Every structure is written in C-alpha cells, then in structure tokens.
PDB file of N, CA, C and O in Angstrom:
ATOM      1  N   SER P   1       8.314  -2.632  32.096  1.00 45.00           N
ATOM      2  CA  SER P   1       9.647  -2.091  31.866  1.00 45.00           C
ATOM      3  C   SER P   1       9.674  -1.374  30.533  1.00 45.00           C
ATOM      4  O   SER P   1       8.830  -1.578  29.673  1.00 45.00           O
ATOM      5  N   SER P   2      10.671  -0.551  30.325  1.00 50.00           N
ATOM      6  CA  SER P   2      10.762   0.204  29.073  1.00 50.00           C
ATOM      7  C   SER P   2      11.066  -0.713  27.896  1.00 50.00           C
ATOM      8  O   SER P   2      10.718  -0.427  26.765  1.00 50.00           O
ATOM      9  N   ASP P   3      11.712  -1.860  28.160  1.00 51.00           N
ATOM     10  CA  ASP P   3      11.989  -2.814  27.084  1.00 51.00           C
ATOM     11  C   ASP P   3      10.692  -3.382  26.509  1.00 51.00           C
ATOM     12  O   ASP P   3      10.564  -3.551  25.315  1.00 51.00           O
ATOM     13  N   VAL P   4       9.737  -3.662  27.367  1.00 52.00           N
ATOM     14  CA  VAL P   4       8.457  -4.201  26.909  1.00 52.00           C
ATOM     15  C   VAL P   4       7.727  -3.172  26.068  1.00 52.00           C
ATOM     16  O   VAL P   4       7.218  -3.471  24.995  1.00 52.00           O
ATOM     17  N   CYS P   5       7.696  -1.945  26.522  1.00 55.00           N
ATOM     18  CA  CYS P   5       7.019  -0.890  25.767  1.00 55.00           C
ATOM     19  C   CYS P   5       7.671  -0.695  24.408  1.00 55.00           C
ATOM     20  O   CYS P   5       6.984  -0.579  23.405  1.00 55.00           O
ATOM     21  N   SER P   6       8.984  -0.664  24.373  1.00 58.00           N
ATOM     22  CA  SER P   6       9.697  -0.485  23.117  1.00 58.00           C
ATOM     23  C   SER P   6       9.403  -1.642  22.169  1.00 58.00           C
ATOM     24  O   SER P   6       9.151  -1.446  20.987  1.00 58.00           O
ATOM     25  N   SER P   7       9.394  -2.853  22.705  1.00 58.00           N
ATOM     26  CA  SER P   7       9.104  -4.032  21.886  1.00 58.00           C
ATOM     27  C   SER P   7       7.679  -3.978  21.349  1.00 58.00           C
ATOM     28  O   SER P   7       7.428  -4.306  20.191  1.00 58.00           O
ATOM     29  N   ASP P   8       6.720  -3.580  22.186  1.00 58.00           N
ATOM     30  CA  ASP P   8       5.328  -3.469  21.758  1.00 58.00           C
ATOM     31  C   ASP P   8       5.182  -2.459  20.633  1.00 58.00           C
ATOM     32  O   ASP P   8       4.447  -2.688  19.677  1.00 58.00           O
ATOM     33  N   LEU P   9       5.880  -1.342  20.739  1.00 57.00           N
ATOM     34  CA  LEU P   9       5.802  -0.318  19.694  1.00 57.00           C
ATOM     35  C   LEU P   9       6.368  -0.842  18.385  1.00 57.00           C
ATOM     36  O   LEU P   9       5.800  -0.626  17.321  1.00 57.00           O
ATOM     37  N   LYS P  10       7.468  -1.551  18.451  1.00 61.00           N
ATOM     38  CA  LYS P  10       8.066  -2.105  17.236  1.00 61.00           C
ATOM     39  C   LYS P  10       7.149  -3.142  16.608  1.00 61.00           C
ATOM     40  O   LYS P  10       6.984  -3.193  15.406  1.00 61.00           O
ATOM     41  N   SER P  11       6.533  -3.996  17.431  1.00 67.00           N
ATOM     42  CA  SER P  11       5.624  -5.011  16.911  1.00 67.00           C
ATOM     43  C   SER P  11       4.399  -4.361  16.273  1.00 67.00           C
ATOM     44  O   SER P  11       3.933  -4.803  15.235  1.00 67.00           O
ATOM     45  N   GLY P  12       3.890  -3.320  16.906  1.00 73.00           N
ATOM     46  CA  GLY P  12       2.743  -2.610  16.343  1.00 73.00           C
ATOM     47  C   GLY P  12       3.082  -1.994  15.007  1.00 73.00           C
ATOM     48  O   GLY P  12       2.295  -2.056  14.064  1.00 73.00           O
ATOM     49  N   ASN P  13       4.251  -1.405  14.909  1.00 84.00           N
ATOM     50  CA  ASN P  13       4.679  -0.796  13.666  1.00 84.00           C
ATOM     51  C   ASN P  13       4.851  -1.863  12.585  1.00 84.00           C
ATOM     52  O   ASN P  13       4.444  -1.671  11.443  1.00 84.00           O
ATOM     53  N   ALA P  14       5.425  -2.991  12.953  1.00 87.00           N
ATOM     54  CA  ALA P  14       5.607  -4.075  11.985  1.00 87.00           C
ATOM     55  C   ALA P  14       4.253  -4.585  11.488  1.00 87.00           C
ATOM     56  O   ALA P  14       4.089  -4.872  10.306  1.00 87.00           O
ATOM     57  N   ARG P  15       3.287  -4.694  12.392  1.00 89.00           N
ATOM     58  CA  ARG P  15       1.941  -5.122  11.990  1.00 89.00           C
ATOM     59  C   ARG P  15       1.324  -4.127  11.015  1.00 89.00           C
ATOM     60  O   ARG P  15       0.695  -4.514  10.034  1.00 89.00           O
ATOM     61  N   ASP P  16       1.485  -2.843  11.314  1.00 90.00           N
ATOM     62  CA  ASP P  16       0.931  -1.814  10.423  1.00 90.00           C
ATOM     63  C   ASP P  16       1.557  -1.901   9.041  1.00 90.00           C
ATOM     64  O   ASP P  16       0.865  -1.790   8.020  1.00 90.00           O
ATOM     65  N   VAL P  17       2.864  -2.092   8.992  1.00 91.00           N
ATOM     66  CA  VAL P  17       3.556  -2.194   7.705  1.00 91.00           C
ATOM     67  C   VAL P  17       3.086  -3.436   6.958  1.00 91.00           C
ATOM     68  O   VAL P  17       2.814  -3.386   5.758  1.00 91.00           O
ATOM     69  N   ARG P  18       2.949  -4.545   7.671  1.00 94.00           N
ATOM     70  CA  ARG P  18       2.488  -5.783   7.032  1.00 94.00           C
ATOM     71  C   ARG P  18       1.068  -5.627   6.502  1.00 94.00           C
ATOM     72  O   ARG P  18       0.743  -6.059   5.396  1.00 94.00           O
ATOM     73  N   ASN P  19       0.202  -4.997   7.292  1.00 94.00           N
ATOM     74  CA  ASN P  19      -1.171  -4.760   6.842  1.00 94.00           C
ATOM     75  C   ASN P  19      -1.196  -3.882   5.604  1.00 94.00           C
ATOM     76  O   ASN P  19      -1.958  -4.133   4.662  1.00 94.00           O
ATOM     77  N   LEU P  20      -0.362  -2.841   5.593  1.00 95.00           N
ATOM     78  CA  LEU P  20      -0.293  -1.967   4.421  1.00 95.00           C
ATOM     79  C   LEU P  20       0.199  -2.742   3.204  1.00 95.00           C
ATOM     80  O   LEU P  20      -0.350  -2.608   2.104  1.00 95.00           O
ATOM     81  N   PHE P  21       1.222  -3.562   3.384  1.00 96.00           N
ATOM     82  CA  PHE P  21       1.747  -4.363   2.278  1.00 96.00           C
ATOM     83  C   PHE P  21       0.671  -5.307   1.730  1.00 96.00           C
ATOM     84  O   PHE P  21       0.470  -5.392   0.516  1.00 96.00           O
ATOM     85  N   ASP P  22      -0.024  -6.008   2.636  1.00 97.00           N
ATOM     86  CA  ASP P  22      -1.073  -6.936   2.200  1.00 97.00           C
ATOM     87  C   ASP P  22      -2.184  -6.216   1.438  1.00 97.00           C
ATOM     88  O   ASP P  22      -2.636  -6.684   0.391  1.00 97.00           O
ATOM     89  N   LYS P  23      -2.626  -5.076   1.955  1.00 97.00           N
ATOM     90  CA  LYS P  23      -3.681  -4.309   1.281  1.00 97.00           C
ATOM     91  C   LYS P  23      -3.190  -3.756  -0.053  1.00 97.00           C
ATOM     92  O   LYS P  23      -3.956  -3.640  -1.013  1.00 97.00           O
ATOM     93  N   THR P  24      -1.914  -3.411  -0.119  1.00 97.00           N
ATOM     94  CA  THR P  24      -1.341  -2.910  -1.373  1.00 97.00           C
ATOM     95  C   THR P  24      -1.368  -4.010  -2.430  1.00 97.00           C
ATOM     96  O   THR P  24      -1.719  -3.756  -3.592  1.00 97.00           O
ATOM     97  N   LEU P  25      -1.035  -5.234  -2.034  1.00 97.00           N
ATOM     98  CA  LEU P  25      -1.096  -6.351  -2.985  1.00 97.00           C
ATOM     99  C   LEU P  25      -2.523  -6.621  -3.435  1.00 97.00           C
ATOM    100  O   LEU P  25      -2.763  -6.942  -4.600  1.00 97.00           O
ATOM    101  N   GLU P  26      -3.483  -6.476  -2.521  1.00 97.00           N
ATOM    102  CA  GLU P  26      -4.897  -6.633  -2.902  1.00 97.00           C
ATOM    103  C   GLU P  26      -5.300  -5.564  -3.918  1.00 97.00           C
ATOM    104  O   GLU P  26      -5.998  -5.863  -4.896  1.00 97.00           O
ATOM    105  N   ALA P  27      -4.866  -4.327  -3.677  1.00 97.00           N
ATOM    106  CA  ALA P  27      -5.189  -3.235  -4.604  1.00 97.00           C
ATOM    107  C   ALA P  27      -4.534  -3.473  -5.965  1.00 97.00           C
ATOM    108  O   ALA P  27      -5.144  -3.230  -7.010  1.00 97.00           O
ATOM    109  N   GLN P  28      -3.305  -3.962  -5.956  1.00 97.00           N
ATOM    110  CA  GLN P  28      -2.608  -4.281  -7.201  1.00 97.00           C
ATOM    111  C   GLN P  28      -3.378  -5.366  -7.956  1.00 97.00           C
ATOM    112  O   GLN P  28      -3.594  -5.257  -9.168  1.00 97.00           O
ATOM    113  N   ALA P  29      -3.798  -6.401  -7.256  1.00 97.00           N
ATOM    114  CA  ALA P  29      -4.539  -7.499  -7.888  1.00 97.00           C
ATOM    115  C   ALA P  29      -5.849  -6.999  -8.487  1.00 97.00           C
ATOM    116  O   ALA P  29      -6.227  -7.398  -9.597  1.00 97.00           O
ATOM    117  N   THR P  30      -6.532  -6.119  -7.775  1.00 97.00           N
ATOM    118  CA  THR P  30      -7.785  -5.550  -8.275  1.00 97.00           C
ATOM    119  C   THR P  30      -7.533  -4.751  -9.553  1.00 97.00           C
ATOM    120  O   THR P  30      -8.274  -4.865 -10.525  1.00 97.00           O
ATOM    121  N   ARG P  31      -6.465  -3.956  -9.540  1.00 96.00           N
ATOM    122  CA  ARG P  31      -6.115  -3.166 -10.725  1.00 96.00           C
ATOM    123  C   ARG P  31      -5.769  -4.075 -11.892  1.00 96.00           C
ATOM    124  O   ARG P  31      -6.233  -3.884 -13.017  1.00 96.00           O
ATOM    125  N   LEU P  32      -4.967  -5.102 -11.636  1.00 97.00           N
ATOM    126  CA  LEU P  32      -4.535  -6.000 -12.713  1.00 97.00           C
ATOM    127  C   LEU P  32      -5.682  -6.854 -13.249  1.00 97.00           C
ATOM    128  O   LEU P  32      -5.653  -7.268 -14.403  1.00 97.00           O
ATOM    129  N   ALA P  33      -6.677  -7.124 -12.423  1.00 96.00           N
ATOM    130  CA  ALA P  33      -7.820  -7.933 -12.866  1.00 96.00           C
ATOM    131  C   ALA P  33      -8.594  -7.252 -13.988  1.00 96.00           C
ATOM    132  O   ALA P  33      -9.290  -7.916 -14.760  1.00 96.00           O
ATOM    133  N   LYS P  34      -8.453  -5.951 -14.092  1.00 96.00           N
ATOM    134  CA  LYS P  34      -9.142  -5.201 -15.152  1.00 96.00           C
ATOM    135  C   LYS P  34      -8.437  -5.331 -16.493  1.00 96.00           C
ATOM    136  O   LYS P  34      -8.977  -4.935 -17.517  1.00 96.00           O
ATOM    137  N   ASN P  35      -7.218  -5.868 -16.483  1.00 94.00           N
ATOM    138  CA  ASN P  35      -6.424  -6.025 -17.697  1.00 94.00           C
ATOM    139  C   ASN P  35      -6.334  -7.521 -18.014  1.00 94.00           C
ATOM    140  O   ASN P  35      -5.697  -8.274 -17.277  1.00 94.00           O
ATOM    141  N   PRO P  36      -6.953  -7.969 -19.112  1.00 92.00           N
ATOM    142  CA  PRO P  36      -6.974  -9.407 -19.402  1.00 92.00           C
ATOM    143  C   PRO P  36      -5.597 -10.002 -19.715  1.00 92.00           C
ATOM    144  O   PRO P  36      -5.386 -11.186 -19.516  1.00 92.00           O
ATOM    145  N   ASN P  37      -4.663  -9.197 -20.175  1.00 95.00           N
ATOM    146  CA  ASN P  37      -3.329  -9.694 -20.545  1.00 95.00           C
ATOM    147  C   ASN P  37      -2.227  -8.777 -20.027  1.00 95.00           C
ATOM    148  O   ASN P  37      -1.523  -8.145 -20.807  1.00 95.00           O
ATOM    149  N   PRO P  38      -2.043  -8.703 -18.711  1.00 94.00           N
ATOM    150  CA  PRO P  38      -0.987  -7.822 -18.205  1.00 94.00           C
ATOM    151  C   PRO P  38       0.397  -8.345 -18.584  1.00 94.00           C
ATOM    152  O   PRO P  38       0.616  -9.562 -18.658  1.00 94.00           O
ATOM    153  N   SER P  39       1.289  -7.427 -18.842  1.00 96.00           N
ATOM    154  CA  SER P  39       2.669  -7.806 -19.174  1.00 96.00           C
ATOM    155  C   SER P  39       3.399  -8.225 -17.895  1.00 96.00           C
ATOM    156  O   SER P  39       2.936  -7.973 -16.780  1.00 96.00           O
ATOM    157  N   VAL P  40       4.543  -8.846 -18.083  1.00 96.00           N
ATOM    158  CA  VAL P  40       5.364  -9.239 -16.938  1.00 96.00           C
ATOM    159  C   VAL P  40       5.738  -7.993 -16.139  1.00 96.00           C
ATOM    160  O   VAL P  40       5.711  -8.006 -14.902  1.00 96.00           O
ATOM    161  N   GLU P  41       6.047  -6.932 -16.817  1.00 96.00           N
ATOM    162  CA  GLU P  41       6.405  -5.669 -16.150  1.00 96.00           C
ATOM    163  C   GLU P  41       5.240  -5.150 -15.295  1.00 96.00           C
ATOM    164  O   GLU P  41       5.431  -4.731 -14.157  1.00 96.00           O
ATOM    165  N   GLU P  42       4.037  -5.196 -15.848  1.00 95.00           N
ATOM    166  CA  GLU P  42       2.863  -4.755 -15.086  1.00 95.00           C
ATOM    167  C   GLU P  42       2.630  -5.639 -13.855  1.00 95.00           C
ATOM    168  O   GLU P  42       2.230  -5.144 -12.800  1.00 95.00           O
ATOM    169  N   LEU P  43       2.879  -6.918 -13.991  1.00 95.00           N
ATOM    170  CA  LEU P  43       2.703  -7.840 -12.865  1.00 95.00           C
ATOM    171  C   LEU P  43       3.711  -7.573 -11.745  1.00 95.00           C
ATOM    172  O   LEU P  43       3.450  -7.868 -10.592  1.00 95.00           O
ATOM    173  N   ARG P  44       4.842  -7.009 -12.106  1.00 96.00           N
ATOM    174  CA  ARG P  44       5.904  -6.729 -11.126  1.00 96.00           C
ATOM    175  C   ARG P  44       5.762  -5.363 -10.468  1.00 96.00           C
ATOM    176  O   ARG P  44       6.427  -5.092  -9.481  1.00 96.00           O
ATOM    177  N   GLN P  45       4.923  -4.506 -11.027  1.00 96.00           N
ATOM    178  CA  GLN P  45       4.826  -3.124 -10.546  1.00 96.00           C
ATOM    179  C   GLN P  45       3.796  -2.959  -9.446  1.00 96.00           C
ATOM    180  O   GLN P  45       2.689  -3.489  -9.530  1.00 96.00           O
ATOM    181  N   ILE P  46       4.196  -2.209  -8.438  1.00 97.00           N
ATOM    182  CA  ILE P  46       3.244  -1.682  -7.463  1.00 97.00           C
ATOM    183  C   ILE P  46       3.231  -0.188  -7.722  1.00 97.00           C
ATOM    184  O   ILE P  46       4.272   0.474  -7.669  1.00 97.00           O
ATOM    185  N   LYS P  47       2.063   0.333  -8.034  1.00 96.00           N
ATOM    186  CA  LYS P  47       1.949   1.745  -8.375  1.00 96.00           C
ATOM    187  C   LYS P  47       1.500   2.559  -7.162  1.00 96.00           C
ATOM    188  O   LYS P  47       0.920   2.005  -6.222  1.00 96.00           O
ATOM    189  N   SER P  48       1.734   3.842  -7.240  1.00 94.00           N
ATOM    190  CA  SER P  48       1.331   4.722  -6.138  1.00 94.00           C
ATOM    191  C   SER P  48      -0.179   4.630  -5.907  1.00 94.00           C
ATOM    192  O   SER P  48      -0.639   4.700  -4.769  1.00 94.00           O
ATOM    193  N   GLU P  49      -0.944   4.407  -6.955  1.00 95.00           N
ATOM    194  CA  GLU P  49      -2.394   4.280  -6.795  1.00 95.00           C
ATOM    195  C   GLU P  49      -2.745   3.043  -5.956  1.00 95.00           C
ATOM    196  O   GLU P  49      -3.728   3.049  -5.220  1.00 95.00           O
ATOM    197  N   ASP P  50      -1.930   1.979  -6.053  1.00 96.00           N
ATOM    198  CA  ASP P  50      -2.158   0.792  -5.235  1.00 96.00           C
ATOM    199  C   ASP P  50      -1.957   1.115  -3.751  1.00 96.00           C
ATOM    200  O   ASP P  50      -2.745   0.698  -2.906  1.00 96.00           O
ATOM    201  N   VAL P  51      -0.911   1.863  -3.467  1.00 95.00           N
ATOM    202  CA  VAL P  51      -0.621   2.239  -2.079  1.00 95.00           C
ATOM    203  C   VAL P  51      -1.699   3.181  -1.553  1.00 95.00           C
ATOM    204  O   VAL P  51      -2.174   3.030  -0.424  1.00 95.00           O
ATOM    205  N   ARG P  52      -2.131   4.132  -2.385  1.00 94.00           N
ATOM    206  CA  ARG P  52      -3.194   5.051  -1.957  1.00 94.00           C
ATOM    207  C   ARG P  52      -4.489   4.294  -1.659  1.00 94.00           C
ATOM    208  O   ARG P  52      -5.152   4.553  -0.653  1.00 94.00           O
ATOM    209  N   MET P  53      -4.826   3.331  -2.506  1.00 95.00           N
ATOM    210  CA  MET P  53      -6.036   2.525  -2.276  1.00 95.00           C
ATOM    211  C   MET P  53      -5.896   1.725  -0.980  1.00 95.00           C
ATOM    212  O   MET P  53      -6.842   1.610  -0.210  1.00 95.00           O
ATOM    213  N   ALA P  54      -4.721   1.173  -0.735  1.00 96.00           N
ATOM    214  CA  ALA P  54      -4.490   0.385   0.474  1.00 96.00           C
ATOM    215  C   ALA P  54      -4.607   1.256   1.715  1.00 96.00           C
ATOM    216  O   ALA P  54      -5.232   0.858   2.706  1.00 96.00           O
ATOM    217  N   MET P  55      -4.021   2.436   1.670  1.00 94.00           N
ATOM    218  CA  MET P  55      -4.089   3.341   2.811  1.00 94.00           C
ATOM    219  C   MET P  55      -5.537   3.717   3.109  1.00 94.00           C
ATOM    220  O   MET P  55      -5.955   3.743   4.269  1.00 94.00           O
ATOM    221  N   THR P  56      -6.297   3.981   2.070  1.00 94.00           N
ATOM    222  CA  THR P  56      -7.708   4.328   2.244  1.00 94.00           C
ATOM    223  C   THR P  56      -8.485   3.149   2.831  1.00 94.00           C
ATOM    224  O   THR P  56      -9.295   3.326   3.741  1.00 94.00           O
ATOM    225  N   ALA P  57      -8.217   1.948   2.341  1.00 95.00           N
ATOM    226  CA  ALA P  57      -8.899   0.751   2.847  1.00 95.00           C
ATOM    227  C   ALA P  57      -8.592   0.521   4.325  1.00 95.00           C
ATOM    228  O   ALA P  57      -9.428   0.003   5.060  1.00 95.00           O
ATOM    229  N   LEU P  58      -7.403   0.928   4.764  1.00 94.00           N
ATOM    230  CA  LEU P  58      -7.015   0.761   6.161  1.00 94.00           C
ATOM    231  C   LEU P  58      -7.483   1.922   7.037  1.00 94.00           C
ATOM    232  O   LEU P  58      -7.202   1.954   8.226  1.00 94.00           O
ATOM    233  N   GLY P  59      -8.181   2.875   6.428  1.00 92.00           N
ATOM    234  CA  GLY P  59      -8.703   4.000   7.198  1.00 92.00           C
ATOM    235  C   GLY P  59      -7.714   5.126   7.397  1.00 92.00           C
ATOM    236  O   GLY P  59      -7.903   5.978   8.262  1.00 92.00           O
ATOM    237  N   ASN P  60      -6.659   5.134   6.605  1.00 87.00           N
ATOM    238  CA  ASN P  60      -5.645   6.192   6.677  1.00 87.00           C
ATOM    239  C   ASN P  60      -5.415   6.776   5.293  1.00 87.00           C
ATOM    240  O   ASN P  60      -4.381   6.531   4.679  1.00 87.00           O
ATOM    241  N   PRO P  61      -6.385   7.519   4.776  1.00 83.00           N
ATOM    242  CA  PRO P  61      -6.195   8.040   3.422  1.00 83.00           C
ATOM    243  C   PRO P  61      -4.947   8.900   3.338  1.00 83.00           C
ATOM    244  O   PRO P  61      -4.609   9.597   4.297  1.00 83.00           O
ATOM    245  N   PRO P  62      -4.244   8.815   2.213  1.00 81.00           N
ATOM    246  CA  PRO P  62      -3.026   9.612   2.059  1.00 81.00           C
ATOM    247  C   PRO P  62      -3.364  11.093   2.001  1.00 81.00           C
ATOM    248  O   PRO P  62      -4.482  11.476   1.633  1.00 81.00           O
ATOM    249  N   PRO P  63      -2.414  11.938   2.367  1.00 80.00           N
ATOM    250  CA  PRO P  63      -2.679  13.371   2.279  1.00 80.00           C
ATOM    251  C   PRO P  63      -2.882  13.785   0.829  1.00 80.00           C
ATOM    252  O   PRO P  63      -2.333  13.176  -0.085  1.00 80.00           O
ATOM    253  N   ARG P  64      -3.689  14.789   0.656  1.00 78.00           N
ATOM    254  CA  ARG P  64      -3.926  15.286  -0.706  1.00 78.00           C
ATOM    255  C   ARG P  64      -2.711  16.041  -1.193  1.00 78.00           C
ATOM    256  O   ARG P  64      -2.030  16.719  -0.438  1.00 78.00           O
ATOM    257  N   ARG P  65      -2.489  15.908  -2.473  1.00 74.00           N
ATOM    258  CA  ARG P  65      -1.386  16.641  -3.090  1.00 74.00           C
ATOM    259  C   ARG P  65      -1.799  18.095  -3.257  1.00 74.00           C
ATOM    260  O   ARG P  65      -2.939  18.371  -3.644  1.00 74.00           O
ATOM    261  N   PRO P  66      -0.885  19.008  -3.000  1.00 74.00           N
ATOM    262  CA  PRO P  66      -1.248  20.420  -3.214  1.00 74.00           C
ATOM    263  C   PRO P  66      -1.442  20.690  -4.697  1.00 74.00           C
ATOM    264  O   PRO P  66      -0.790  20.101  -5.538  1.00 74.00           O
ATOM    265  N   LYS P  67      -2.402  21.551  -4.997  1.00 75.00           N
ATOM    266  CA  LYS P  67      -2.634  21.932  -6.386  1.00 75.00           C
ATOM    267  C   LYS P  67      -1.834  23.201  -6.661  1.00 75.00           C
ATOM    268  O   LYS P  67      -1.906  24.173  -5.920  1.00 75.00           O
ATOM    269  N   TYR P  68      -1.073  23.142  -7.724  1.00 77.00           N
ATOM    270  CA  TYR P  68      -0.278  24.305  -8.124  1.00 77.00           C
ATOM    271  C   TYR P  68      -0.915  24.925  -9.354  1.00 77.00           C
ATOM    272  O   TYR P  68      -1.396  24.238 -10.230  1.00 77.00           O
ATOM    273  N   SER P  69      -0.899  26.250  -9.397  1.00 63.00           N
ATOM    274  CA  SER P  69      -1.485  26.901 -10.560  1.00 63.00           C
ATOM    275  C   SER P  69      -0.451  27.223 -11.597  1.00 63.00           C
ATOM    276  O   SER P  69       0.666  27.072 -11.515  1.00 63.00           O
TER     277      SER P  69
END
C-alpha cells in the first residue's frame, strides 16, 4: 500500500539523518581530541568542517564551493 511506502521512505530518511548526526559527533570528537584544553564553547560547537567530514565518511561528500575571483 502507499502508506507502507511512505512510512519506509520516512524511516530511511530518519536513519540517514541519524547516521549523519552520529558521524558528525565522531568528527567533532576527532577535531577536539587535537586540542588538549578545549573551552566549554568549543565543546558545544559543531562546525561545518565536522559535517563535511561526516558526509565524506558516509560516502556523500558535500558539493564543492564555487571559487570566485
């Protein structure tokens, strides 16, 4: 039925988002491990580089930014 298909798509999307979130936290932890004394603010931040690393780890590298002259 169409309800099953719709539910499957939503579950798949939720899994993808959860996987991205988990990988983003791993990337954040890796970045923070390089800093022996991160501040509270740094511990609370997820940076765009963390998300880019997570996307790459999941096999979906982010699109390249256009270069402007």
